[in-house]
XYZ file of C-alpha atoms in Angstrom:
477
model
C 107.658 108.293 104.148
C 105.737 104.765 102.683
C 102.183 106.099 101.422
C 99.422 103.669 103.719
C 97.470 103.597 100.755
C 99.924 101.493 98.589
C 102.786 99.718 97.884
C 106.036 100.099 95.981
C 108.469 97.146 95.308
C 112.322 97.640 95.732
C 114.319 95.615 93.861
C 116.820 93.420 95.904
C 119.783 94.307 93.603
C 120.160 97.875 93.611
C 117.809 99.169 96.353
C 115.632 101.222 93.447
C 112.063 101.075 93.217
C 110.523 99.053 90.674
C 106.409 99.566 90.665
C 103.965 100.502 92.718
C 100.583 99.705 92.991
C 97.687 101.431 94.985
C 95.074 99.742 97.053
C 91.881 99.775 96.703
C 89.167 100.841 99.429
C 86.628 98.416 101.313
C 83.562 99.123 98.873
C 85.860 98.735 95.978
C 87.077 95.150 97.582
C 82.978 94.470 98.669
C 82.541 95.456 94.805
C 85.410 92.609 93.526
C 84.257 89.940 96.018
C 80.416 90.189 94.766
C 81.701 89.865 90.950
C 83.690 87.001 92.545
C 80.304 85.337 93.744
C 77.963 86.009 91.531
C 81.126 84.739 88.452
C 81.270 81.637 90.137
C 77.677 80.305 90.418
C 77.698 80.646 86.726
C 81.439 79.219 86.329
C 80.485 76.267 87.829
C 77.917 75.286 85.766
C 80.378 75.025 83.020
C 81.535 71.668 81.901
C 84.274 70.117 83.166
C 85.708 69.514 80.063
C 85.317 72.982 78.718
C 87.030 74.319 81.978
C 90.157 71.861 81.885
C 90.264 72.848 77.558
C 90.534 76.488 79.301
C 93.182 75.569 81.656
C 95.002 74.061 78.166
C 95.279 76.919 76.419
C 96.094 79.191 79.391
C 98.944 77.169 78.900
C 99.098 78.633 75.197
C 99.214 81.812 76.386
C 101.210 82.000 78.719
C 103.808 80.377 77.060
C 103.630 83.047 74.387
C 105.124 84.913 77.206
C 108.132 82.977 77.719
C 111.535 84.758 77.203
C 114.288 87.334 78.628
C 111.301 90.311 79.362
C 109.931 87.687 81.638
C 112.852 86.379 83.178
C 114.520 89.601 84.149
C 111.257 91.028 85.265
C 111.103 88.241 88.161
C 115.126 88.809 88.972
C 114.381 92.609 89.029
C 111.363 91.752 91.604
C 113.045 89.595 93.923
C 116.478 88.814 92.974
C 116.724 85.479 91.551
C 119.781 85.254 88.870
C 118.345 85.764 85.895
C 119.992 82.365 84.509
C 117.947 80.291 86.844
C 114.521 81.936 86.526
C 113.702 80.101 83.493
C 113.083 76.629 86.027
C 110.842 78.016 87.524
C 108.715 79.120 84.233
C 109.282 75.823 83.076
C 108.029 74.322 86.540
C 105.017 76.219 86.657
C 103.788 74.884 83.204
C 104.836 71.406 84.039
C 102.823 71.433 87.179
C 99.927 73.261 85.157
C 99.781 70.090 82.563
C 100.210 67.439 85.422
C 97.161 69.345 87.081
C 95.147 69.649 84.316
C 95.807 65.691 83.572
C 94.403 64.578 86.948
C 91.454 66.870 87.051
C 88.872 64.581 85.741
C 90.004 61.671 87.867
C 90.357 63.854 91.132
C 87.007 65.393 90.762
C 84.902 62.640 89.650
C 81.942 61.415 91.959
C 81.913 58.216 94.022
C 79.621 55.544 93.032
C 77.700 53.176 95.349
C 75.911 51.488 92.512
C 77.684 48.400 93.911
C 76.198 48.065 97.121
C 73.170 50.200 96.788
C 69.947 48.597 97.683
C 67.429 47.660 95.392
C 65.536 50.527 94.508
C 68.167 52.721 95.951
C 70.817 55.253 94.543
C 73.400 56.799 96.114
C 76.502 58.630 94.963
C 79.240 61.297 96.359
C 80.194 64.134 94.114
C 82.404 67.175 94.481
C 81.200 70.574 94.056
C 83.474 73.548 94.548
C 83.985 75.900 97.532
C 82.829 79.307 96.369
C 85.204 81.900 96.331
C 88.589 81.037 97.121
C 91.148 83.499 98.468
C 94.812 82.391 97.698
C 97.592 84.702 99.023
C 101.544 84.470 97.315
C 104.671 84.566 98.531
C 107.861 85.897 97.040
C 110.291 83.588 96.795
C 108.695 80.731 93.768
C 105.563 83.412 92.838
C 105.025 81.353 90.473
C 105.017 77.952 91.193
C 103.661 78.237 94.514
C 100.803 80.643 93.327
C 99.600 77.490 90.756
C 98.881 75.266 93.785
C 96.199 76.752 94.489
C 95.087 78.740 91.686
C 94.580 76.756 88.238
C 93.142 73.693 90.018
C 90.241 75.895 91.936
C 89.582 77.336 88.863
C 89.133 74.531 87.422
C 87.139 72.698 90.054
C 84.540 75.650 89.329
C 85.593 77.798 92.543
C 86.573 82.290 91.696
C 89.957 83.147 92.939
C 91.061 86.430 94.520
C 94.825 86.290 94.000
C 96.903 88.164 96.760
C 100.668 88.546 95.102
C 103.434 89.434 97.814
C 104.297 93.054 97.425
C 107.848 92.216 96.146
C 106.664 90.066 93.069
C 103.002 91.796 92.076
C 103.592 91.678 88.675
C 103.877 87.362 88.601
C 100.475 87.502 89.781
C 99.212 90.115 86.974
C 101.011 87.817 84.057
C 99.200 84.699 85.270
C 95.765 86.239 85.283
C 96.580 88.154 82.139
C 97.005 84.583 80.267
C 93.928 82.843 82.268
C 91.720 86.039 81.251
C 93.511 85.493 77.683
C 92.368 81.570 77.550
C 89.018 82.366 78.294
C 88.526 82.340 82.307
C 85.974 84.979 83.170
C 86.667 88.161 84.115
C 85.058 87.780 87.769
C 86.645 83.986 88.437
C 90.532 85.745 88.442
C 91.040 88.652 90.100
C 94.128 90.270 91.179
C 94.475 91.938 94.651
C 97.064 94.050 96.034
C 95.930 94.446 99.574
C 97.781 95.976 102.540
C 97.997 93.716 106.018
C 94.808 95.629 107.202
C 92.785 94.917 103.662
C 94.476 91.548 103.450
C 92.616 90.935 107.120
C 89.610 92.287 105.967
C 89.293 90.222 102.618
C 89.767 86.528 105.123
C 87.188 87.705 107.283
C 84.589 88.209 104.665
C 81.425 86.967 104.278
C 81.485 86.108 100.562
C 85.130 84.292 101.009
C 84.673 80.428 101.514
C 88.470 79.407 101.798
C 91.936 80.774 102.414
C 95.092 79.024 100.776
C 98.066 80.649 102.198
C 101.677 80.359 101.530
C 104.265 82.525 103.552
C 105.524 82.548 106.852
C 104.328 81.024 110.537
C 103.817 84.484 111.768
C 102.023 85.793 108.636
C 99.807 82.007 108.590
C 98.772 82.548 112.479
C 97.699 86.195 111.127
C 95.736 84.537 109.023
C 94.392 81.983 110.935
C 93.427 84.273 113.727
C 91.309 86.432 111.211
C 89.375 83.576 110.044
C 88.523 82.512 113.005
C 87.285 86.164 113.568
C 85.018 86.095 110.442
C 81.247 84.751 110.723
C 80.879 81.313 109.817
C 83.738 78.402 109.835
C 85.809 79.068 106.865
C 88.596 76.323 105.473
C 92.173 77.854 105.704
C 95.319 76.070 104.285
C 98.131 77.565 105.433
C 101.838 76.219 103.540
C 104.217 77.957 106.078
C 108.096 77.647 106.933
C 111.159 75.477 107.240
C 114.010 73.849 108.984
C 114.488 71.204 106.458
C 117.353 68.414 107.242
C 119.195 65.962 105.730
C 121.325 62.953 106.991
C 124.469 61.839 105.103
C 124.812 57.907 106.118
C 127.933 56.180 105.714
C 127.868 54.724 102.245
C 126.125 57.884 100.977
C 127.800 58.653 97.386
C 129.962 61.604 98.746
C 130.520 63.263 95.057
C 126.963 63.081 94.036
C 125.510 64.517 97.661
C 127.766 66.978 98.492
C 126.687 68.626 94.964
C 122.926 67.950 95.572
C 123.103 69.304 99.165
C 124.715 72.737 98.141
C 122.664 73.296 95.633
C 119.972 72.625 97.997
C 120.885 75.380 100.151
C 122.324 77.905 97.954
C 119.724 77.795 95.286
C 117.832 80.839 95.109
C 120.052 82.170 98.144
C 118.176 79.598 99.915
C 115.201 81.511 100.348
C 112.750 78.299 100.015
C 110.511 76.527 102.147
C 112.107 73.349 101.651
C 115.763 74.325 101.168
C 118.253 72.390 103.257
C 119.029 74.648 106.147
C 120.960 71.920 108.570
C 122.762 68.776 107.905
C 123.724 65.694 109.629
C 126.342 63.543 108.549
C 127.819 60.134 110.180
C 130.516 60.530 112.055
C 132.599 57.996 109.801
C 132.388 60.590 106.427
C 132.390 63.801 108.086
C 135.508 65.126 107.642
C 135.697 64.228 103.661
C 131.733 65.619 103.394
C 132.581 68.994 105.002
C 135.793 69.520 103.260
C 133.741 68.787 100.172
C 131.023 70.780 100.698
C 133.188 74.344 101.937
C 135.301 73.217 98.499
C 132.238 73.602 96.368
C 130.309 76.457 98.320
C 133.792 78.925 97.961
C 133.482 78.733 93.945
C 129.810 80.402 94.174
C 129.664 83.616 91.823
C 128.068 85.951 94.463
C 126.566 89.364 92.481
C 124.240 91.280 90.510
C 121.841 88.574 89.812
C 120.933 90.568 85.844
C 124.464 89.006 84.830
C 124.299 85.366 83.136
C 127.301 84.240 84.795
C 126.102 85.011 88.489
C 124.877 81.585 89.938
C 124.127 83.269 93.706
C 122.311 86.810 93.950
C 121.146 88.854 97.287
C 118.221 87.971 99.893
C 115.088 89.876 99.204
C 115.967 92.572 101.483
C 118.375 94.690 103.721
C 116.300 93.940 106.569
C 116.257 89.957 105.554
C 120.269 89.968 104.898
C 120.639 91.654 108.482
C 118.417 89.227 110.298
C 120.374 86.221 108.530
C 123.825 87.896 109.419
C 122.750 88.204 113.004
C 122.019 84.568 113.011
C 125.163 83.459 111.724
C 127.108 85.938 114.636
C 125.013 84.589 117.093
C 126.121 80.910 115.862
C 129.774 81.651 116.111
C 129.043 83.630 119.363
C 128.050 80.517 120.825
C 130.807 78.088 119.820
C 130.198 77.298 115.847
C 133.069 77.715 113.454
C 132.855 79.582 110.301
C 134.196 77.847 107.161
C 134.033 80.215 104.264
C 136.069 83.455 104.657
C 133.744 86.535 104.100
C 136.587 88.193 102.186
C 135.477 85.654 98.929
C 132.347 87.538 98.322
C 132.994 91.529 99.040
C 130.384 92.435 97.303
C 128.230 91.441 100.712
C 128.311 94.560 102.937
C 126.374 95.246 105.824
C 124.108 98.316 103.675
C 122.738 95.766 101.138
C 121.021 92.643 100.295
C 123.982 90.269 99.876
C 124.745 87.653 102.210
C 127.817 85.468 101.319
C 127.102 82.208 101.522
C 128.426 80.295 104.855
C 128.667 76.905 106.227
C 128.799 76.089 109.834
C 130.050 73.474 112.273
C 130.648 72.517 115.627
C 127.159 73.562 115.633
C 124.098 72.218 118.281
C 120.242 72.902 118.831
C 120.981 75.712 121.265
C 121.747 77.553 118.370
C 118.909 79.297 116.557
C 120.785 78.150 113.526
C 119.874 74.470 113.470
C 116.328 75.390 115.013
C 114.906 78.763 113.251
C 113.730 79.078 109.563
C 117.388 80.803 108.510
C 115.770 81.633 104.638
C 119.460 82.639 103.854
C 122.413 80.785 102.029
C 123.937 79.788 105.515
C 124.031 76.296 106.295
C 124.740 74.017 109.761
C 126.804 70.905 109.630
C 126.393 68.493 112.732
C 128.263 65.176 113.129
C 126.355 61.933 114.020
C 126.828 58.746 115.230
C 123.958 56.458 114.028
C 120.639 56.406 112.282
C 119.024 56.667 115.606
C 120.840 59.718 116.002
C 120.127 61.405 113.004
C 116.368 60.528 113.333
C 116.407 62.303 117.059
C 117.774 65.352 115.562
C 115.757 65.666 112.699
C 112.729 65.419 114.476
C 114.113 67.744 117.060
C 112.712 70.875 115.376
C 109.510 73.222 115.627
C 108.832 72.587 111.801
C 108.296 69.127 109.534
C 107.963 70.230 105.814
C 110.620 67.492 104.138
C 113.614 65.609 105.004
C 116.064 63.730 102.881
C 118.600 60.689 103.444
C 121.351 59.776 101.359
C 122.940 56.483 101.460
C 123.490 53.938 98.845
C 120.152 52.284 97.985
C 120.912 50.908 95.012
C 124.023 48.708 95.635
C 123.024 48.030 99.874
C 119.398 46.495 100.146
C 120.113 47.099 103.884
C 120.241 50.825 103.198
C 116.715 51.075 101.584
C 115.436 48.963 104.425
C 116.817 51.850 106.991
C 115.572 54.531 104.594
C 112.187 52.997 105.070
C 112.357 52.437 108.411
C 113.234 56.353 108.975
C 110.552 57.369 106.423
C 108.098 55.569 109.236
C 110.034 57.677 112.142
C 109.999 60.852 110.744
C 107.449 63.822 111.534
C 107.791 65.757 108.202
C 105.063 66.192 105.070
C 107.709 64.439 102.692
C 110.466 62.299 103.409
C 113.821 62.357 99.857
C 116.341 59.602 99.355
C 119.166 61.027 97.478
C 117.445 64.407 96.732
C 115.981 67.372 98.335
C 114.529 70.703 97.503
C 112.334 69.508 94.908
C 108.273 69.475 94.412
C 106.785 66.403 92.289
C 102.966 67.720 91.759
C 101.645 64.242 91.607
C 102.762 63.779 95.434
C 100.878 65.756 98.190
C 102.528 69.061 99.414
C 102.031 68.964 102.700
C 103.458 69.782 106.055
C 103.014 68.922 110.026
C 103.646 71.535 113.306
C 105.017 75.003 112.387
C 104.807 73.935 108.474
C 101.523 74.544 108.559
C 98.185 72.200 107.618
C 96.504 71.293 104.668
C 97.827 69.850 101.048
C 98.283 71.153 97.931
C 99.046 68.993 94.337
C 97.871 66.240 93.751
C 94.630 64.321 93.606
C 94.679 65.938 97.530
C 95.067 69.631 96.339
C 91.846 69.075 94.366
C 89.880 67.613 97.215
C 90.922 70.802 99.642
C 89.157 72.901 96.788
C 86.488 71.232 97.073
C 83.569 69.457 99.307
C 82.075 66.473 99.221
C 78.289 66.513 98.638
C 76.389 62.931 99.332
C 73.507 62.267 97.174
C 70.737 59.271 98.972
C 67.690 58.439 96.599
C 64.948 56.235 97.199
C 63.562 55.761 93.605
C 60.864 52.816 94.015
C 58.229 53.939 96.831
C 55.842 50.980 96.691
């Protein structure tokens, strides 16, 4: 029987427990958020320059970290292959020096000098939230725990990091290196928190914002405890999926059909923004799908510690059962399976694998091409125009990103219908001719079930932060 009082991460792979970590009690948590509060009114008054010269050589440190101890400890948390983790370590430092680049800019006041009265002065700076709460997901701990975390810090807010319970020790190694680079003790702290203690940390007084990232039903948990808690607290909440993309006529077949499995597959397409359903014109259909099953049967399904595996398990039994359901249900209802099971036997029905599967003669009645899947399972539709493709895209609870391919380059007339799409779209970010990717100097952002606020960018630095208007009258007589 699970202990209540903490936690204990099984590794996707082999089912065996990897760490566990106990919780602390509510006067131990009252005790972290008051060194949280009382760090950050002195944080704050540090420099800017000094803080973003921290956030540089946390970037020192952590990269003394870099190598095969930290890449198999992620695949042991959550299952990644242990080939590919090394993107993601090289992401998260990317986005850390992009962020650390624009931090100046993004928090530096507005004058009015311009059109201030004689007499008069008036100017708009930014001054940081307080104590900011950030809570991780699994899937990219790394990546999507920087969003929030190094650019608070810098903008003078204290963090409370929440890891997910599969990947706590992601969260331990990035305040390790921030606590190495000089970030005081009080401004990072580390939380492993049941549901119940994860509840009680949003509703506290002394917590002035919530950045979540996870999924709708854990973001409306969320949201309903903040609105529970005294006062009107800020919540961000970067939630799920159904990401499309349309295949136009002239699309370069070759290049997409690589780019689009890849952006399913990767990471056993457990990402936000992984292509989950695709929608190709009606005139290139057959060639695309035959393409795409082609390419998606040579996938190395298996033990994700190996080098040469390039697909490992879902994060969990339960996970790989709810995907496999969704895929019988599909095929209950009329879809077609593509890729025989038998390729990958290593995916049985008492473990975490999930072979990989493509789908057609699919339709939205299926929860396939309308639920977050979070598996490497993917639905093919045929279309007949843009119009179409633009209905069915749009025809989904969620509106995180979409992507078009078509040939831009070579058909002015196909960037003009890109554009015109990018304008009829209801999604955070609109591709051409790529997908499943995160460029920190664009806004991360998403519309309906993906959630609300922004993250990156100059954007990510004002949710961290509020504005605070300065008015003097200097001259009195």
């Amino acid at each position: 029987m699970a202990n209540p009082n903490s936690q204990t991460t099984i590794s996707p792979h082999n089912q065996a427990p990897l760490c566990t970590r106990v919780y602390p009690d509510e006067s131990e948590l009252d005790e972290k958020l008051r060194k949280a509060a009382r760090a950050q009114k002195e944080w704050e008054k540090v420099d800017l320059k000094e803080r973003i010269a921290i956030g540089r050589k946390f970037m020192e440190e952590f990269e003394k970290m870099k190598g095969d101890d930290l890449y198999l400890e992620l695949t042991e948390q959550m299952g990644r292959p242990v080939g590919q983790v090394p993107g993601e370590i090289k992401g998260f430092l990317s986005r850390a020096q992009y962020l650390l680049s624009i931090a100046e800019s993004s928090l530096a006041g507005v004058s009015l000098k311009d059109t201030d009265a004689p007499g008069f002065r008036r100017y708009i700076k930014r001054v940081p939230l307080g104590v900011v709460f950030a809570i991780a997901p699994w899937n990219f701990p790394y990546l999507t725990s920087m969003n929030p975390v190094l650019p608070a810090i810098v903008a003078g807010n204290a963090v409370l990091l929440k890891p997910s319970p599969q990947t706590p020790l992601t969260a331990e190694r990035f305040a390790r290196a921030l606590l190495n680079a000089g970030v005081p003790e009080g401004i990072i702290q580390v939380l492993h928190l049941s549901p119940i203690l994860t509840s009680y940390v949003v509703r506290h007084e002394l917590v002035d914002f919530v950045s979540f990232t996870g999924s709708v039903v854990g973001g409306q948990a969320v949201e309903r405890a903040a609105v529970e808690a005294p006062g009107f607290k800020g919540v961000a909440l970067e939630l799920g999926g159904k990401d499309p993309a349309y295949v136009r006529a002239d699309a370069d077949l070759n290049y997409t059909i690589a780019e689009l499995v890849d952006g399913a597959m990767f990471n056993s397409g457990q990402s936000c923004c992984s292509i989950e359903r695709i929608y190709v014109h009606e005139s290139v259909y057959d060639k695309f799908v035959e393409g795409y099953v082609d390419l998606v049967k040579q996938y190395k399904l298996g033990d994700p510690t190996r080098f040469d595996t390039n697909l490992g398990p879902v994060v969990s039994i339960a996970s790989a059962e709810r995907i496999r359901r969704q895929v019988a249900d599909a095929v209950k209802a009329g879809a077609k399976a593509l890729i025989p099971e038998d390729l990958f036997p290593i995916a049985q029905q008492n473990n975490a694998y999930v072979a990989p599967q493509v789908l057609v003669n699919v339709d939205h009645t299926m929860d396939v091409m309308m639920e977050e899947t979070f598996g490497p399972v993917v639905g093919i539709q045929k279309v007949s125009s843009d119009e179409e493709a633009v209905r069915l895209m749009n025809d989904s609870p969620y509106g995180l990103t979409a992507s078009i391919w078509t040939n831009a380059a070579e058909n002015p007339d196909s960037e003009k219908a890109f554009l015109q799409m990018v304008d009829q779209l209801n999604t955070g970010t609109v591709f051409l001719n790529r997908c499943d990717t995160v460029d920190p100097a664009l806004s991360w952002t998403g519309v309906k079930n993906s959630g609300r606020g922004v993250s990156l960018s100059k954007f990510g630095y004002d949710q961290l932060t509020r504005p605070k208007s300065v008015h003097m009258k200097i001259k009195t007589k």
